[in-house]
Coordinates of C-alpha atoms in Angstrom, one line a residue:
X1 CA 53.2 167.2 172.8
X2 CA 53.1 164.4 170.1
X3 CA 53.9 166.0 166.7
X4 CA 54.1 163.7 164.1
X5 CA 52.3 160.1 165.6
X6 CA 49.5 161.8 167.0
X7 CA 47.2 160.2 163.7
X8 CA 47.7 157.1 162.5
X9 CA 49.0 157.1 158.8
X10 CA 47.1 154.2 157.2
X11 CA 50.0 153.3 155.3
X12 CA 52.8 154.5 157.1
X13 CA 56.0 153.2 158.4
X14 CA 55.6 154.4 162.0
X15 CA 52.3 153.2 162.3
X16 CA 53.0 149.6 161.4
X17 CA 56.1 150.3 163.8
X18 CA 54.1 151.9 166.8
X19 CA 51.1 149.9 166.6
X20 CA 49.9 148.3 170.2
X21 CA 53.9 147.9 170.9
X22 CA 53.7 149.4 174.4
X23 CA 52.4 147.1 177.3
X24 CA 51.8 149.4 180.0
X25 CA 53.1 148.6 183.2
X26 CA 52.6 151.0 185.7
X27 CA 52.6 148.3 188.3
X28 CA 56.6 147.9 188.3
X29 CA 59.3 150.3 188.8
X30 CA 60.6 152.9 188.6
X31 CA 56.9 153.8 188.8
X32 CA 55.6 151.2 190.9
X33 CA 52.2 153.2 190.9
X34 CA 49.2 151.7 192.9
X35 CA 46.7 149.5 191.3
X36 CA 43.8 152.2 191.5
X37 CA 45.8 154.7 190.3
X38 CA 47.6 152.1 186.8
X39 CA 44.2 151.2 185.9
X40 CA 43.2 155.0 185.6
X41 CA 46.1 155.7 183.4
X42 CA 45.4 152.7 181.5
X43 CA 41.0 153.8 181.3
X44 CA 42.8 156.9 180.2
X45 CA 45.2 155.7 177.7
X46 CA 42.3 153.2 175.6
X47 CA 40.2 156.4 175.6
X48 CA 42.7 158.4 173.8
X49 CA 43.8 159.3 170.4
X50 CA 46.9 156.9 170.9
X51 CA 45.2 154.2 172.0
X52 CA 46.6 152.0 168.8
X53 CA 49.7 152.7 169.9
X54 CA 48.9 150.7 173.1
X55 CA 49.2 147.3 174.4
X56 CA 47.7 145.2 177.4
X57 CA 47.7 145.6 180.9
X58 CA 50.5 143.9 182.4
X59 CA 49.7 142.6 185.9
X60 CA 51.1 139.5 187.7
X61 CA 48.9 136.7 188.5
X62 CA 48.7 137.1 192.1
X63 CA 47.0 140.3 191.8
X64 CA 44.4 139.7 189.6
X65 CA 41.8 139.1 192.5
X66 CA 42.7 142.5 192.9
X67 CA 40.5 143.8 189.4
X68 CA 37.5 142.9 190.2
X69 CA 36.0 146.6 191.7
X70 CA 37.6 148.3 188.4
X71 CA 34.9 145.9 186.1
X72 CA 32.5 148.5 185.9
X73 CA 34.9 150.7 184.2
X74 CA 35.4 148.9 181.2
X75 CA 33.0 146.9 178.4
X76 CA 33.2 144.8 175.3
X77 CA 34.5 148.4 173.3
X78 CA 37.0 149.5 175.5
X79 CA 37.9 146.1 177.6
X80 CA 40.5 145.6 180.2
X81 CA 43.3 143.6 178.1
X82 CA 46.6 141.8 180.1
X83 CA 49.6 140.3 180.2
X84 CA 49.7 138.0 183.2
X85 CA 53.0 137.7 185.0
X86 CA 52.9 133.8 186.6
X87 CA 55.5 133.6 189.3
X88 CA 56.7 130.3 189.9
X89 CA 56.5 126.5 188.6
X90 CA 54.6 125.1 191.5
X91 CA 52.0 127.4 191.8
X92 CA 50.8 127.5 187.7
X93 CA 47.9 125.6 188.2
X94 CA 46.5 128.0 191.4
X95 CA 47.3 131.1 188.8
X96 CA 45.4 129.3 186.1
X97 CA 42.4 129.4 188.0
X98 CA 42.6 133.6 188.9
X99 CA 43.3 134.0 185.5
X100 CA 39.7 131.9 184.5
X101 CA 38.1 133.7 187.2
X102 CA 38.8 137.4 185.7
X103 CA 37.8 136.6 182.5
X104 CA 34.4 135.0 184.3
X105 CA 34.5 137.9 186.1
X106 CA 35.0 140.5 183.6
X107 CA 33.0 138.4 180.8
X108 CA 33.6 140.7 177.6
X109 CA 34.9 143.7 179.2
X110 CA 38.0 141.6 179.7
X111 CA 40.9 139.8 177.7
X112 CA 44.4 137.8 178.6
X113 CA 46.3 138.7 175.4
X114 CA 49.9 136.6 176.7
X115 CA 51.2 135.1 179.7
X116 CA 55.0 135.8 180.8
X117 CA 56.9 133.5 182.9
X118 CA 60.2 134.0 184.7
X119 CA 62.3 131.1 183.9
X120 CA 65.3 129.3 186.1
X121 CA 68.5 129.3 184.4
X122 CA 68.5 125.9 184.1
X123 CA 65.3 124.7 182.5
X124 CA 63.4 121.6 182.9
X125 CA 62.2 120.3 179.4
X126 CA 59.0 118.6 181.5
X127 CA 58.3 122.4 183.3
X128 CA 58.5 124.3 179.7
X129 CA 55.6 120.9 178.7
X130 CA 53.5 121.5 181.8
X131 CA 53.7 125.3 180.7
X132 CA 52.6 124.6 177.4
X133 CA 49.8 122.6 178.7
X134 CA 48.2 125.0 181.0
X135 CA 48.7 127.7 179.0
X136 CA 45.8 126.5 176.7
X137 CA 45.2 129.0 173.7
X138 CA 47.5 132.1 175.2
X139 CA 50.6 133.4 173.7
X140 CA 53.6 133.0 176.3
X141 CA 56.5 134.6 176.6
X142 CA 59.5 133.0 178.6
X143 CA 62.1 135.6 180.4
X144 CA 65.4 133.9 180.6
X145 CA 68.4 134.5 182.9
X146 CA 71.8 132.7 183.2
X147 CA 74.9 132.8 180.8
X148 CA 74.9 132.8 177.5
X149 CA 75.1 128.7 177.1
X150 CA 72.3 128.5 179.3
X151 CA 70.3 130.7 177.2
X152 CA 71.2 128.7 174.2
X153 CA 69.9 125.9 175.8
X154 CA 66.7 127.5 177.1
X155 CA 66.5 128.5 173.5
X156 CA 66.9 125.2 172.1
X157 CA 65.0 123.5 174.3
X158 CA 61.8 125.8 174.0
X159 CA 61.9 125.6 170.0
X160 CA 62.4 121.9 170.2
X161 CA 58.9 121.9 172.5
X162 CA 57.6 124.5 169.9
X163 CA 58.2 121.7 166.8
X164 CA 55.9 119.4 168.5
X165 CA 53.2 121.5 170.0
X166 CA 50.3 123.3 168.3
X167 CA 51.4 126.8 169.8
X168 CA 54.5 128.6 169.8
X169 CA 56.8 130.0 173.3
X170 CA 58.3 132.8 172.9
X171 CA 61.3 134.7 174.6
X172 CA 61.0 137.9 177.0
X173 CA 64.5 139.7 177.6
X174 CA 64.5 142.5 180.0
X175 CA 66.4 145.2 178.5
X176 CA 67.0 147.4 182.1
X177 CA 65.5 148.4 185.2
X178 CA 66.2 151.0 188.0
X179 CA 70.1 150.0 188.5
X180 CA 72.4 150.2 185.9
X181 CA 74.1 146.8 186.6
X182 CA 70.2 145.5 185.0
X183 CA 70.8 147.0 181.6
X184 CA 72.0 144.3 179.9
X185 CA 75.3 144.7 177.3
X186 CA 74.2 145.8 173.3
X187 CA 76.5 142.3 172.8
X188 CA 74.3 140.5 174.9
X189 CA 71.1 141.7 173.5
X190 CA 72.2 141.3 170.3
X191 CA 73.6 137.9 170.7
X192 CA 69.5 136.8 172.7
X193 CA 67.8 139.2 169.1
X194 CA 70.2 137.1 167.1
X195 CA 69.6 133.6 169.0
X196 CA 65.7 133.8 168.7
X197 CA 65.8 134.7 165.2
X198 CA 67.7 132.3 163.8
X199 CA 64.9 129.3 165.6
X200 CA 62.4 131.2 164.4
X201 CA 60.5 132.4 168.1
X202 CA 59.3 135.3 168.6
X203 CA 60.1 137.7 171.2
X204 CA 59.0 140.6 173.4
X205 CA 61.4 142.8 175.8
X206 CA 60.8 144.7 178.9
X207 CA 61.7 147.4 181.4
X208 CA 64.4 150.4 180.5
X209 CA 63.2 151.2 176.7
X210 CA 61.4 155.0 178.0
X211 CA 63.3 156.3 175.2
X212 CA 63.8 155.9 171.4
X213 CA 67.1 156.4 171.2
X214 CA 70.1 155.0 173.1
X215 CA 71.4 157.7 176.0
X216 CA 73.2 158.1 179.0
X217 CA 70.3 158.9 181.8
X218 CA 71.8 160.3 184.6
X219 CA 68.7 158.9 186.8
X220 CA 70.4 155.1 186.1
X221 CA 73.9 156.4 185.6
X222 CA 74.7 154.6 182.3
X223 CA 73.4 154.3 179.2
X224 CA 69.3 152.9 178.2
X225 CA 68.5 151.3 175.0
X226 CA 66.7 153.0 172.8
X227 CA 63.0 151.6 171.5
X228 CA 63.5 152.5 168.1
X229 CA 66.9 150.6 168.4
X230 CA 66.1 147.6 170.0
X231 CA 62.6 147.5 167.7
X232 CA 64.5 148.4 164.4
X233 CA 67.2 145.9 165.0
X234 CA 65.2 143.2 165.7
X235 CA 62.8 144.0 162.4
X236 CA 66.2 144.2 160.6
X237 CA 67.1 140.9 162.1
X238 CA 64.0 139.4 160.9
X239 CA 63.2 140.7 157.7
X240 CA 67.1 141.2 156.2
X241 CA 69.1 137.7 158.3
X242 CA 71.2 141.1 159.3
X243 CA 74.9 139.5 160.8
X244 CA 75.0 140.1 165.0
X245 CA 77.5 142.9 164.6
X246 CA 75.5 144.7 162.4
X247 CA 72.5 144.5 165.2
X248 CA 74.5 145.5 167.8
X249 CA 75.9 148.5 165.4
X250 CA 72.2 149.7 165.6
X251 CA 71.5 148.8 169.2
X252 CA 74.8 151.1 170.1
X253 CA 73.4 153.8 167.7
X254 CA 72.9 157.3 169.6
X255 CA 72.7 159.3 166.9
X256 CA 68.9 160.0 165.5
X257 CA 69.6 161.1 162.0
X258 CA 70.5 157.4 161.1
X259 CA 67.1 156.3 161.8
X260 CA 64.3 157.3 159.4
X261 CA 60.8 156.6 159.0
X262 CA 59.0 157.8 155.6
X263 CA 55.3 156.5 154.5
X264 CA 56.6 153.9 153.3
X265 CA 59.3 152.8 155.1
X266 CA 62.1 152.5 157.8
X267 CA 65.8 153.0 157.0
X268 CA 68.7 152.9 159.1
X269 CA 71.8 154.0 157.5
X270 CA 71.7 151.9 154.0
X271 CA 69.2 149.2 155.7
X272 CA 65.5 149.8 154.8
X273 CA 62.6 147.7 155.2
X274 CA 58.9 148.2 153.9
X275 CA 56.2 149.4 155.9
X276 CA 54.8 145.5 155.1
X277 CA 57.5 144.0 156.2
X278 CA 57.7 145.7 159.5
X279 CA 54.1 145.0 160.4
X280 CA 55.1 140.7 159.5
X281 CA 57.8 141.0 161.7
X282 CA 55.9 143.0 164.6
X283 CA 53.8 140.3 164.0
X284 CA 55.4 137.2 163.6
X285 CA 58.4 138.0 165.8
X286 CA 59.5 141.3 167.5
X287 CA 56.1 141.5 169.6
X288 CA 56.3 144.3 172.2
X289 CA 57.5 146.0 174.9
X290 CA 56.7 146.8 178.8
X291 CA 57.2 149.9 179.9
X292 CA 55.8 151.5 183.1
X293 CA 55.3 155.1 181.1
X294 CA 53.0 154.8 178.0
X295 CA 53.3 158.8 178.0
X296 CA 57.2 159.2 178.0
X297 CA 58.0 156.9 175.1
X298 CA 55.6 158.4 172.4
X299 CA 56.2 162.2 173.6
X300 CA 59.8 161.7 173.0
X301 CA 59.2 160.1 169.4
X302 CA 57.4 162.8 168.5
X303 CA 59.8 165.4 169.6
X304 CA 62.5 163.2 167.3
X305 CA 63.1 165.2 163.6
X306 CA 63.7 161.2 162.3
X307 CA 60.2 161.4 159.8
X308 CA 60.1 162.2 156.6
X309 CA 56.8 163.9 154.9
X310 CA 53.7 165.1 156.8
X311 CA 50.9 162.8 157.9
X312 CA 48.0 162.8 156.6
X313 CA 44.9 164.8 157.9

């Protein structure tokens, strides 16, 4: 049971913190639920109490000619809202299309919020143009692999594009998965938090953040990130230029009691940043997260002993 987020403060920390950050993805492992069954959860989750805690749909674009019987089930109050998954390069254009034909389809009872794209590790400055291009009006979010001097040059080459360009690409950086060789290093997430920052993109991770704070899961056999890590890192990052060790100190943090939210505010150790300040960096740079449980991630912050004061009734 949820015990201190289960109303949202108007002027609390958490609330600027927790507001729409989880993308629910009950499509992808380790859940991997079917279709029928997501959407339920998800008509479930916009119907309930923490429904400003949630995010859009995230469903890849092959699928979407998949939504059309679940129309009936939602209207222009409660509306079916995604993140669209486009697969590869050649194909955009043929995704492009499903993606106008929901929203036809759907009309007002339907949104596309972003679009994510898997990325090559070497990146073609023409593909990331043609992306921007067909992309219209939607937020996009590119997932980038390879080493470390590929992903600066990803990096560079997508701010570069964003200079000249009336929207802005992101980053998506997938922060685990159902092996523990896909849980990426805290030095290498801090080193992609770190990156981003500095040209000014924003970004949005995915996969492996079920739980607030960093721990060994036996299910994965090594150690997840933490949401309230990776989040309060990169809204340190943001709103305080912190250095890269000092967000991979709080990315390798396992201990709750370092973490606090009042009304007001989060602190972590001697950091603290205002409940303002965390909702312009939600909003201008650390965007959200995927995660194929909404349930597990707030139940767990609620259990945490990590806020100060009593909400308000």
């Amino acid at each position: 049971m949820l015990t201190k987020i289960n109303v949202k403060w108007e002027e609390a920390a958490v609330s600027h913190f927790m507001t729409e950050l989880i993308d629910y993805a009950g499509l992808f492992p380790p859940a991997a639920l079917p279709l029928a069954e997501a959407i339920s959860n998800y008509h479930s989750y916009i119907h309930g109490s923490d429904s400003w805690m949630l995010g859009p749909f995230v469903i890849p674009a092959s699928r979407l000619n998949e939504l059309q019987p679940f129309a009936a089930q939602f209207n222009d109050q409660y509306p079916l809202r995604l993140s669209v998954i486009l697969s590869k390069s050649e194909t955009i254009e043929k995704e492009i299309e499903a993606m106008n034909l929901f929203l036809e389809t759907y009309d007002t009872a339907g949104s596309i919020e972003a679009v994510e794209v898997p990325l090559p590790e070497k990146v073609d400055f023409s593909f990331l143009e043609k992306l921007e291009q067909y992309t219209g009006n939607y937020p996009v979010y590119c997932e980038m692999t390879g080493t470390n001097q590929e992903i600066l040059t990803t990096l560079d080459a997508i701010s570069s594009l964003n200079q000249i360009s009336s929207k802005s690409i992101g980053v998506k950086m997938r922060m685990g998965g159902i092996r523990a060789d896909l849980f990426p290093s805290a030095e290498r997430a801090a080193f992609i938090i770190h990156e981003t920052q500095k040209r000014g993109l924003a970004i949005k991770f995915t996969a492996g953040l079920h739980h607030p704070i960093r721990q060994y899961r036996n299910e994965v056999e090594t150690k997840m990130h933490g949401f309230v890590n990776v989040f309060t890192a990169s809204i340190m990052a943001y709103c305080r230029s912190i250095h890269i060790e000092t967000i991979q100190a709080i990315l390798l943090d396992e201990d709750p009691t370092n973490f606090s939210f009042t009304k007001e505010a989060l602190s972590w150790r001697n950091f603290t940043v205002s409940s303002a300040e965390i909702d312009k960096a939600r909003t201008l740079f650390a965007a959200s997260y995927g995660s194929c449980s909404f349930d597990e991630p707030r139940e767990e912050l609620g259990e945490l002993t990590i806020f100060q004061g009593e909400a308000a009734q």
